[in-house]
mmCIF file of C-alpha atoms and ligand atoms in Angstrom:
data_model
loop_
_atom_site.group_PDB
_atom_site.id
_atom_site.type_symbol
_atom_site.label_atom_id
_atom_site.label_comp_id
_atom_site.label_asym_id
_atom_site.label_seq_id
_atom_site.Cartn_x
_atom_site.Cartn_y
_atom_site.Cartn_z
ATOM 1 C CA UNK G 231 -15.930 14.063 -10.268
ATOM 2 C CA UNK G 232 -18.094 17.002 -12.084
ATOM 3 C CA UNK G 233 -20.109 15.866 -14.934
ATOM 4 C CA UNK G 234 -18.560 17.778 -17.497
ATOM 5 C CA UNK G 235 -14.894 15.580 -16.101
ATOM 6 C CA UNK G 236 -15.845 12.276 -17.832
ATOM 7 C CA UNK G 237 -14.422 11.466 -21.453
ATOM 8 C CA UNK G 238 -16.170 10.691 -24.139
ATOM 9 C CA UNK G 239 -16.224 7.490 -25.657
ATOM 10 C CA UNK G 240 -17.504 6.134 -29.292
ATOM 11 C CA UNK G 241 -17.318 2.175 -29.167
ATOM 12 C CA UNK G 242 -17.437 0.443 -32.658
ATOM 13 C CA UNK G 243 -19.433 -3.088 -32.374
ATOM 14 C CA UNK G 244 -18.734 -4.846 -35.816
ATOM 15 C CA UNK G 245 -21.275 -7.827 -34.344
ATOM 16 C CA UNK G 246 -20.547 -10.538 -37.436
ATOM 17 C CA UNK G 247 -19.404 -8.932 -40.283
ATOM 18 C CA UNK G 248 -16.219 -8.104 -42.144
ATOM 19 C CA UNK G 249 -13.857 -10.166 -44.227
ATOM 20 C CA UNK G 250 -10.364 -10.013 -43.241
ATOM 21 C CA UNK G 251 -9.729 -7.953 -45.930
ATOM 22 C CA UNK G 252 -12.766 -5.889 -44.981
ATOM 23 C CA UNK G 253 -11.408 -5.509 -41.357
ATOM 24 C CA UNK G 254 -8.004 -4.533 -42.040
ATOM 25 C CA UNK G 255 -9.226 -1.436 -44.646
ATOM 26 C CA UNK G 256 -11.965 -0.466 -41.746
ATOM 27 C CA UNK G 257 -9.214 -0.557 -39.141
ATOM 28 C CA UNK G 258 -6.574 1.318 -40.747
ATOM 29 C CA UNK G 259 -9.439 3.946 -42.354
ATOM 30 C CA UNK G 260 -10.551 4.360 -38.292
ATOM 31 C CA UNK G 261 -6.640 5.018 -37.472
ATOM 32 C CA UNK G 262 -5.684 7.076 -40.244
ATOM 33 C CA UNK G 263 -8.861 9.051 -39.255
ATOM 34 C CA UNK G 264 -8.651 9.527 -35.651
ATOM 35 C CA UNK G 265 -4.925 10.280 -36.105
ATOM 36 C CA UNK G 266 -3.614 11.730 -32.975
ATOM 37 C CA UNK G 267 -6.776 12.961 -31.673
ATOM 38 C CA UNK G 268 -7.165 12.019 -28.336
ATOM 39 C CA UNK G 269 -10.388 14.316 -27.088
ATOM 40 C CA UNK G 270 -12.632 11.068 -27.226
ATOM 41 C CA UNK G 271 -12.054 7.224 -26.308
ATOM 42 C CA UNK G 272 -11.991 4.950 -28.925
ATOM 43 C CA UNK G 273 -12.590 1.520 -29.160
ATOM 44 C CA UNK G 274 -12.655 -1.249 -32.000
ATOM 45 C CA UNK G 275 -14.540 -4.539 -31.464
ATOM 46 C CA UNK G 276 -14.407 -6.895 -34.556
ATOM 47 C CA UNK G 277 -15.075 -10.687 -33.971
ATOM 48 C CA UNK G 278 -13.341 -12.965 -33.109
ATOM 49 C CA UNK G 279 -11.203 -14.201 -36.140
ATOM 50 C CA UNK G 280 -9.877 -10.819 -36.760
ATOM 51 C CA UNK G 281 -9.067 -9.149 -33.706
ATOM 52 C CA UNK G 282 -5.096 -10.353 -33.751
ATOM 53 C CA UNK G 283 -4.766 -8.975 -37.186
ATOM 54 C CA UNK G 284 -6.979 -5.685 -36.056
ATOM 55 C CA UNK G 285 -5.179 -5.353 -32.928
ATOM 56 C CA UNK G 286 -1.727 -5.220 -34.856
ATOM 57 C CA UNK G 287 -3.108 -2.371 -36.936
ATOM 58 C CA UNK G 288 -4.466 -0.603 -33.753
ATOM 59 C CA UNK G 289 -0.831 -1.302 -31.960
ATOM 60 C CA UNK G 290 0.980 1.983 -32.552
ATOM 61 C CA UNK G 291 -2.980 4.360 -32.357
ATOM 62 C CA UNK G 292 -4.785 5.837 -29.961
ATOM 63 C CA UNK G 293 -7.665 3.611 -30.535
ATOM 64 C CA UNK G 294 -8.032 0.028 -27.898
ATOM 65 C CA UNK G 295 -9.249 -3.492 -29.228
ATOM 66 C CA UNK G 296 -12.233 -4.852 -27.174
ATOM 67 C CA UNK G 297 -14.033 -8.147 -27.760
ATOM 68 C CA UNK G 298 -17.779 -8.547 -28.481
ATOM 69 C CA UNK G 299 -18.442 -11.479 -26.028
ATOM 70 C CA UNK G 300 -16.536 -13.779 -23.792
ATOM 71 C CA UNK G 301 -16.900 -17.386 -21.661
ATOM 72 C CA UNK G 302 -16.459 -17.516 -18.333
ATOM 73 C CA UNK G 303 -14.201 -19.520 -17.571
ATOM 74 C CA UNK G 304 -10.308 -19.528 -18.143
ATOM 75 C CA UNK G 305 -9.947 -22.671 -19.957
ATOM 76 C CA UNK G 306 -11.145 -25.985 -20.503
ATOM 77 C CA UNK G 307 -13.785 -27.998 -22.925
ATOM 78 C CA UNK G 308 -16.229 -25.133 -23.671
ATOM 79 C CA UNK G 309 -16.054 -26.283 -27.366
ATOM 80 C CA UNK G 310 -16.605 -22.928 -29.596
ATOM 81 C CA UNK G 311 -15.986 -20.535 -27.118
ATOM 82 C CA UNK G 312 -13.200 -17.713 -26.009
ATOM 83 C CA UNK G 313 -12.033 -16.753 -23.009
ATOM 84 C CA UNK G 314 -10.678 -13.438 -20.856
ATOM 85 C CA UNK G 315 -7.350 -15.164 -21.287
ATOM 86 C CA UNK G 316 -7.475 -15.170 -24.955
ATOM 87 C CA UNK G 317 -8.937 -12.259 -24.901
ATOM 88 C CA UNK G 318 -6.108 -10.438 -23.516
ATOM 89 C CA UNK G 319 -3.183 -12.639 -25.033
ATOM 90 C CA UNK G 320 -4.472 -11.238 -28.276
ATOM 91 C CA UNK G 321 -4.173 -7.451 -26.788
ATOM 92 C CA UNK G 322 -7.983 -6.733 -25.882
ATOM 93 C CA UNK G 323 -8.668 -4.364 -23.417
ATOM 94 C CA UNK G 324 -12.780 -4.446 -23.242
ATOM 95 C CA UNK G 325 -15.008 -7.023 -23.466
ATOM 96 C CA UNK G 326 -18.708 -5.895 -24.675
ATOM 97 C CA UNK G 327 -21.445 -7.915 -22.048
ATOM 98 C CA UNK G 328 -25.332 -8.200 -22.086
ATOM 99 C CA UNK G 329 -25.589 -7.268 -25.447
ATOM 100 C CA UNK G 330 -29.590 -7.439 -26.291
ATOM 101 C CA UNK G 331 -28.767 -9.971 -29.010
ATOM 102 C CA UNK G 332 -26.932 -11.924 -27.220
ATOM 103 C CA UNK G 333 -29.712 -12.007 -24.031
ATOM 104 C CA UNK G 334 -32.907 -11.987 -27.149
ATOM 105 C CA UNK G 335 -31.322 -14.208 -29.820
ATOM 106 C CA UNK G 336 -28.884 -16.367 -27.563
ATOM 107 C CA UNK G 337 -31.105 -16.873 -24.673
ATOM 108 C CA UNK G 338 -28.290 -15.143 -22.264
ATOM 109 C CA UNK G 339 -29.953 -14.798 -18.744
ATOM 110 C CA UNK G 340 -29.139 -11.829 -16.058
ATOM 111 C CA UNK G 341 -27.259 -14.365 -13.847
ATOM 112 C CA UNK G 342 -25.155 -15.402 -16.718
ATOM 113 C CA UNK G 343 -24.162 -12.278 -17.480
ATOM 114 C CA UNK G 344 -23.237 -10.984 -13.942
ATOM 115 C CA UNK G 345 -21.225 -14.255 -14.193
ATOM 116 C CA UNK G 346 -19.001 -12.905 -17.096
ATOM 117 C CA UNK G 347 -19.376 -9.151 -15.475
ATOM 118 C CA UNK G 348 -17.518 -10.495 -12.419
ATOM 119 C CA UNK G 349 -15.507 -12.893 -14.170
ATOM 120 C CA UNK G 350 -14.071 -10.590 -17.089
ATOM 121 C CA UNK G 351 -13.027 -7.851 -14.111
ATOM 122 C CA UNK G 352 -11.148 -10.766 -11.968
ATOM 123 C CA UNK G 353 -9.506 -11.635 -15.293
ATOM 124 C CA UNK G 354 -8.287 -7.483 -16.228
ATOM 125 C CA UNK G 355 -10.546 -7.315 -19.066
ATOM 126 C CA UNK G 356 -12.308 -3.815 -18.275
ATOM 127 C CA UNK G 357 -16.538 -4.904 -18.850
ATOM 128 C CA UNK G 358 -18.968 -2.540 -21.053
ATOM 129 C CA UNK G 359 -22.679 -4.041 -19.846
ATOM 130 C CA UNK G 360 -25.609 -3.359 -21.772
ATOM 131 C CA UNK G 361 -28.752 -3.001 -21.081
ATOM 132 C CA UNK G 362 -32.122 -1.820 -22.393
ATOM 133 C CA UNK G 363 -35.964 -2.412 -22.673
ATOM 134 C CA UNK G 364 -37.695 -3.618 -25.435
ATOM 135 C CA UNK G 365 -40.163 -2.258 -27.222
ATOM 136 C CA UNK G 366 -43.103 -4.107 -25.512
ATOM 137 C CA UNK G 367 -41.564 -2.788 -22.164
ATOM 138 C CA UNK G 368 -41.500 0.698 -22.866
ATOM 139 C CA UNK G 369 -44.938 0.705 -24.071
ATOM 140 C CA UNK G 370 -46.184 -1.050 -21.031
ATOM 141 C CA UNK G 371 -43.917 1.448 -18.680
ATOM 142 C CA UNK G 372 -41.365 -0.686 -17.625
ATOM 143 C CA UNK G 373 -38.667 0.720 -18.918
ATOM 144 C CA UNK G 374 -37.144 1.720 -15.265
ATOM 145 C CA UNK G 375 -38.001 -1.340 -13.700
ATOM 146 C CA UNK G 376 -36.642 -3.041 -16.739
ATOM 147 C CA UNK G 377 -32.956 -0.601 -16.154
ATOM 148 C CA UNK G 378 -33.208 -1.380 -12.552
ATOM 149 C CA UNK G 379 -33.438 -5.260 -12.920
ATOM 150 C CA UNK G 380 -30.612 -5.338 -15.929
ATOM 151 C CA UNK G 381 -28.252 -3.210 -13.444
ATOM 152 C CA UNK G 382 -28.792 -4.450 -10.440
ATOM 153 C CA UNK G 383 -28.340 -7.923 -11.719
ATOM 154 C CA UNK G 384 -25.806 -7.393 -13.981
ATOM 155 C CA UNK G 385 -23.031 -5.668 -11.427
ATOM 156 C CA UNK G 386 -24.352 -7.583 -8.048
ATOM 157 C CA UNK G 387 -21.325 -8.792 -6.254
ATOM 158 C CA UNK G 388 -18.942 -6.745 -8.031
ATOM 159 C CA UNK G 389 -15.981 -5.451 -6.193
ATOM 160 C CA UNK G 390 -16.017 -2.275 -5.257
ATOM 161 C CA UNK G 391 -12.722 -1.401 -6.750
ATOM 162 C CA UNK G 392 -13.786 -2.185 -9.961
ATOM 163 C CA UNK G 393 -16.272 0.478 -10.775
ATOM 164 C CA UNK G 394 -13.623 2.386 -13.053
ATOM 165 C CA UNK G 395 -13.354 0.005 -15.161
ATOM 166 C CA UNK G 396 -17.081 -0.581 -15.947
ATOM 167 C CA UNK G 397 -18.907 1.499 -17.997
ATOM 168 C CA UNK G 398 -22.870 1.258 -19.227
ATOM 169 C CA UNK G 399 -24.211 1.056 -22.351
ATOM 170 C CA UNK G 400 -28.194 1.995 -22.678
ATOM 171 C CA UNK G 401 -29.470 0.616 -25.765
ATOM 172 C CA UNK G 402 -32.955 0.258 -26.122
ATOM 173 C CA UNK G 403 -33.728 -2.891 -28.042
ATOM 174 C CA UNK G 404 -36.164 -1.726 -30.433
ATOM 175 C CA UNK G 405 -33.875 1.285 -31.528
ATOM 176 C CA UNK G 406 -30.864 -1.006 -32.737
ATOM 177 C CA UNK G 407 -30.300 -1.713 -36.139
ATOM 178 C CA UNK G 408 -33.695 0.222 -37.052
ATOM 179 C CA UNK G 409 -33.306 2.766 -39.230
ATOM 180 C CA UNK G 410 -37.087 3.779 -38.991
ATOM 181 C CA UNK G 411 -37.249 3.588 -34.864
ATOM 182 C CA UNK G 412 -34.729 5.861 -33.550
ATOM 183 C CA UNK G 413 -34.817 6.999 -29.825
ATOM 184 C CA UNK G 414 -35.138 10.153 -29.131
ATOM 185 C CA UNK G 415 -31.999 12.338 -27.531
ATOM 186 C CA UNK G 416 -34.682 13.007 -24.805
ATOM 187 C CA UNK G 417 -35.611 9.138 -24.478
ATOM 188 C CA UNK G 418 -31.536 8.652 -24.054
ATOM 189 C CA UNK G 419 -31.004 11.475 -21.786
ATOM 190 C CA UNK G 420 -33.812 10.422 -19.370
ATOM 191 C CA UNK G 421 -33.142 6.504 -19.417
ATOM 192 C CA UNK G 422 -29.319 7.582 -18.965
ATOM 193 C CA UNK G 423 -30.465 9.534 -15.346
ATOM 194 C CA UNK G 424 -32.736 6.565 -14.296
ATOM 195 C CA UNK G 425 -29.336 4.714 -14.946
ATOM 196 C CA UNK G 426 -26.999 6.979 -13.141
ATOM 197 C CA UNK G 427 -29.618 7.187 -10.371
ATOM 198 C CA UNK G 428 -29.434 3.381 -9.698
ATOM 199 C CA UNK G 429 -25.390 3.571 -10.000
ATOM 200 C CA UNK G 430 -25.724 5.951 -7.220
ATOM 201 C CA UNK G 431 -27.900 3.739 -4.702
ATOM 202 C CA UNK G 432 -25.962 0.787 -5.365
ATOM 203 C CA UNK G 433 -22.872 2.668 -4.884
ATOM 204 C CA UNK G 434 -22.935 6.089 -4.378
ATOM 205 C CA UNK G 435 -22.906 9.604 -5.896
ATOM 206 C CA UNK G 436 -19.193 9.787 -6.705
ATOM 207 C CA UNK G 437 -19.449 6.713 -8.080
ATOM 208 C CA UNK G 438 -22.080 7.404 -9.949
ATOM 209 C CA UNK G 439 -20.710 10.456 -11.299
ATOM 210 C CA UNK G 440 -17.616 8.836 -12.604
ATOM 211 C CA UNK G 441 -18.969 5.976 -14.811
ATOM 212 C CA UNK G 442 -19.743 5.997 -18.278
ATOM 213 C CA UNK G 443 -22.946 5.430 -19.575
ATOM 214 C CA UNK G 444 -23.085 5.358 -23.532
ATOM 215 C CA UNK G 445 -25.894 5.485 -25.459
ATOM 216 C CA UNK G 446 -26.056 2.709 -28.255
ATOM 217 C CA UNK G 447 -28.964 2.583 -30.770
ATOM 218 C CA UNK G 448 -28.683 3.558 -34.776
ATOM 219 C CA UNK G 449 -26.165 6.121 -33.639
ATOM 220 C CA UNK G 450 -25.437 8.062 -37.218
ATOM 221 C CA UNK G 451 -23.647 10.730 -38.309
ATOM 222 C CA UNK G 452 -26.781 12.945 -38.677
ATOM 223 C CA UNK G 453 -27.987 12.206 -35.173
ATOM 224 C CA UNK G 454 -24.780 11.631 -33.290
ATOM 225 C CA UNK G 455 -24.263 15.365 -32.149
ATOM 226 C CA UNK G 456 -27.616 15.312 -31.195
ATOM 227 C CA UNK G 457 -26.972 12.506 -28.341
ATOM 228 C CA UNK G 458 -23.494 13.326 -27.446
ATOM 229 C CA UNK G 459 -24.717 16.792 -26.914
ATOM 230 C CA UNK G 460 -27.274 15.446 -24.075
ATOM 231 C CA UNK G 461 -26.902 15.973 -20.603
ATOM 232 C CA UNK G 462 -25.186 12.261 -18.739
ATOM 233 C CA UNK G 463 -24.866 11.034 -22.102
ATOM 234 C CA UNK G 464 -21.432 10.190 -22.623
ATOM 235 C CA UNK G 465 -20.733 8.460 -25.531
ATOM 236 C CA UNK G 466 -21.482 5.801 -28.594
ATOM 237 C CA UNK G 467 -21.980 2.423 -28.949
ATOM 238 C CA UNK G 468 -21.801 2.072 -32.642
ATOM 239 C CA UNK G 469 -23.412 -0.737 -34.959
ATOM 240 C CA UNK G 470 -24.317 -0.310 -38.547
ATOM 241 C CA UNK G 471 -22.562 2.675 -38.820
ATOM 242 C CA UNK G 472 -19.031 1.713 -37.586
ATOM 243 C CA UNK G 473 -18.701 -0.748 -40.484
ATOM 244 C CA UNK G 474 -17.987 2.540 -42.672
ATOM 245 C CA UNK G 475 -14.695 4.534 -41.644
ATOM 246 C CA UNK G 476 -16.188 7.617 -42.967
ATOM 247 C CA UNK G 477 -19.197 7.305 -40.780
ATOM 248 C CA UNK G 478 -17.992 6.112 -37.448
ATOM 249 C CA UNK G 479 -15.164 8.989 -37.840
ATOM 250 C CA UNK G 480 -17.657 11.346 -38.332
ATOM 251 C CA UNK G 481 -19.098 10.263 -34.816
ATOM 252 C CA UNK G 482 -15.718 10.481 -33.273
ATOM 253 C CA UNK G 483 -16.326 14.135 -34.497
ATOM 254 C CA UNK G 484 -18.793 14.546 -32.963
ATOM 255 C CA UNK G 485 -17.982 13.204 -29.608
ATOM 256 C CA UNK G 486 -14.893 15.601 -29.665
ATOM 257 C CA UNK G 487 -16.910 18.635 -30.468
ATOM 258 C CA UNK G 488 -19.380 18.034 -27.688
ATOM 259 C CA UNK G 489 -17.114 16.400 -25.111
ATOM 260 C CA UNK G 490 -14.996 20.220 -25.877
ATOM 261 C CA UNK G 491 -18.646 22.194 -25.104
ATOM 262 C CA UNK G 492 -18.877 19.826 -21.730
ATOM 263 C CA UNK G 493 -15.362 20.479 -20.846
ATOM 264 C CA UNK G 494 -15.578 24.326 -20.704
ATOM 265 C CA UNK G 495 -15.368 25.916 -17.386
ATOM 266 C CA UNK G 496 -18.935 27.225 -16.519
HETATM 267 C C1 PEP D 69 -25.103 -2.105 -31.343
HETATM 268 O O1 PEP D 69 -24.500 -2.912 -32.036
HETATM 269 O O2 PEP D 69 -25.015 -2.185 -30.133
HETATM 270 C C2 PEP D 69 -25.895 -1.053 -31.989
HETATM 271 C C3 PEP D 69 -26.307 -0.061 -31.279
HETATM 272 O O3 PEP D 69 -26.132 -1.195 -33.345
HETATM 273 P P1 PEP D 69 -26.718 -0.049 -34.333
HETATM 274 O O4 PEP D 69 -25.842 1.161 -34.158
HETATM 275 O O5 PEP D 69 -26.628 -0.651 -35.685
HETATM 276 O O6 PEP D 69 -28.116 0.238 -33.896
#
């Protein structure tokens, strides 16, 4: 697969917020908006309690439901916590894993999270595994070491077969939810080739060259061009800014615009 071949993708991570009332304006602002667009990949991920009534809404768009988190396991007396099984009975398609607040604030380990990697595949939920430095890291230059530890971990032992249905999200910790410490497009672009360069040791160029690696960190409408546009730099992962329809539509604009510039035969 050529580089310019892969689809762009804007992911919308509502983390713990809406109402139900909230969610159900958000979702139907998103499908109104998107319409029947289909130049990039979109995906919704609301919590828990709403995604039945956001995954009706979604039914009939072009836009997929994907979860924020998962257990792994397919049933049992893991009080307060939702399985793959639920997951897809409810009409998910992703699951979000390695999210840096869920390995800073919940204490989530790299063997836990390879757990759910592998688990969430065997189950058909398709897996979108973060990972990213923190701010201490970077300044102490271990960003790649940091990439190369979160990915290797993260996908060891994961059937082969199952590469298309993973894709990457960089976010580097200290650029998430920070409106005054954005990442640089260049920052993205480079982290994003140490990234595809592991991808391809582990398993290859094509490989490599197929999966989607997002880039996830205060993602705007001001600055989203400005990513999308980079080279290996595929798509959004969207906070803050996909709780607005306006906003994260906006970024769906963008991602068309530049996944149309990428798609032009050179
Ligand atoms: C995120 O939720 O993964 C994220 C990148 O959030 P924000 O866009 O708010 O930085």
């Amino acid at each position: 697969m050529k580089p310019g071949q892969r689809r762009k993708v804007v992911v919308g991570n509502w983390k713990m917020h809406t109402t139900a009332a909230e969610a159900t304006q958000l979702a139907q602002g998103v499908v109104d908006g998107v319409g029947n667009e289909d130049g990039v990949s979109v995906i919704l991920c609301p919590p828990f309690p709403y995604l039945a009534l956001v995954g009706a809404i979604l039914k009939r768009s072009r836009i997929t439901l994907g979860a924020q988190n998962m257990y792994p396991e397919k049933k049992g007396a893991f009080t307060g916590e939702v399985s793959p099984t639920m997951l897809l009975d409810v009409g998910c398609k992703y699951v979000i894993l390695g999210h840096s607040e869920r390995r800073h604030k919940m204490g989530e380990s790299d063997a836990f999270i390879n757990q759910k990697v592998r688990f969430a595949l065997a189950s058909g939920l398709d897996v979108i595994l973060c990972v990213g430095e923190t701010l201490e890291q970077r300044k102490a230059n271990q960003t790649e070491a940091m990439l190369d530890r979160q990915l290797n971990s993260g996908l060891a032992d994961v059937p082969v077969a199952d590469l298309p249905r993973i894709s990457i999200a960089y976010e580097p910790v200290w650029a998430i939810g920070n409106a005054d410490h954005h990442a640089t497009p260049q920052q993205a672009e480079d982290a994003h080739a140490i990234l595809r360069g592991r991808f391809s040791k582990l398993f290859g160029k094509e490989a490599a060259e197929a999966v989607t690696i997002q880039y996830g960190g205060s993602v705007e409408p001001d600055n989203a061009a400005a990513f999308l546009s980079r080279n290996g730099v595929d798509g959004a992962l969207v906070g803050g800014a996909s709780l607005k329809a306006d906003e994260l539509l906006a970024i769906v604009r963008a991602g068309i615009n530049e996944g149309r510039v990428e798609m032009q035969p050179t």
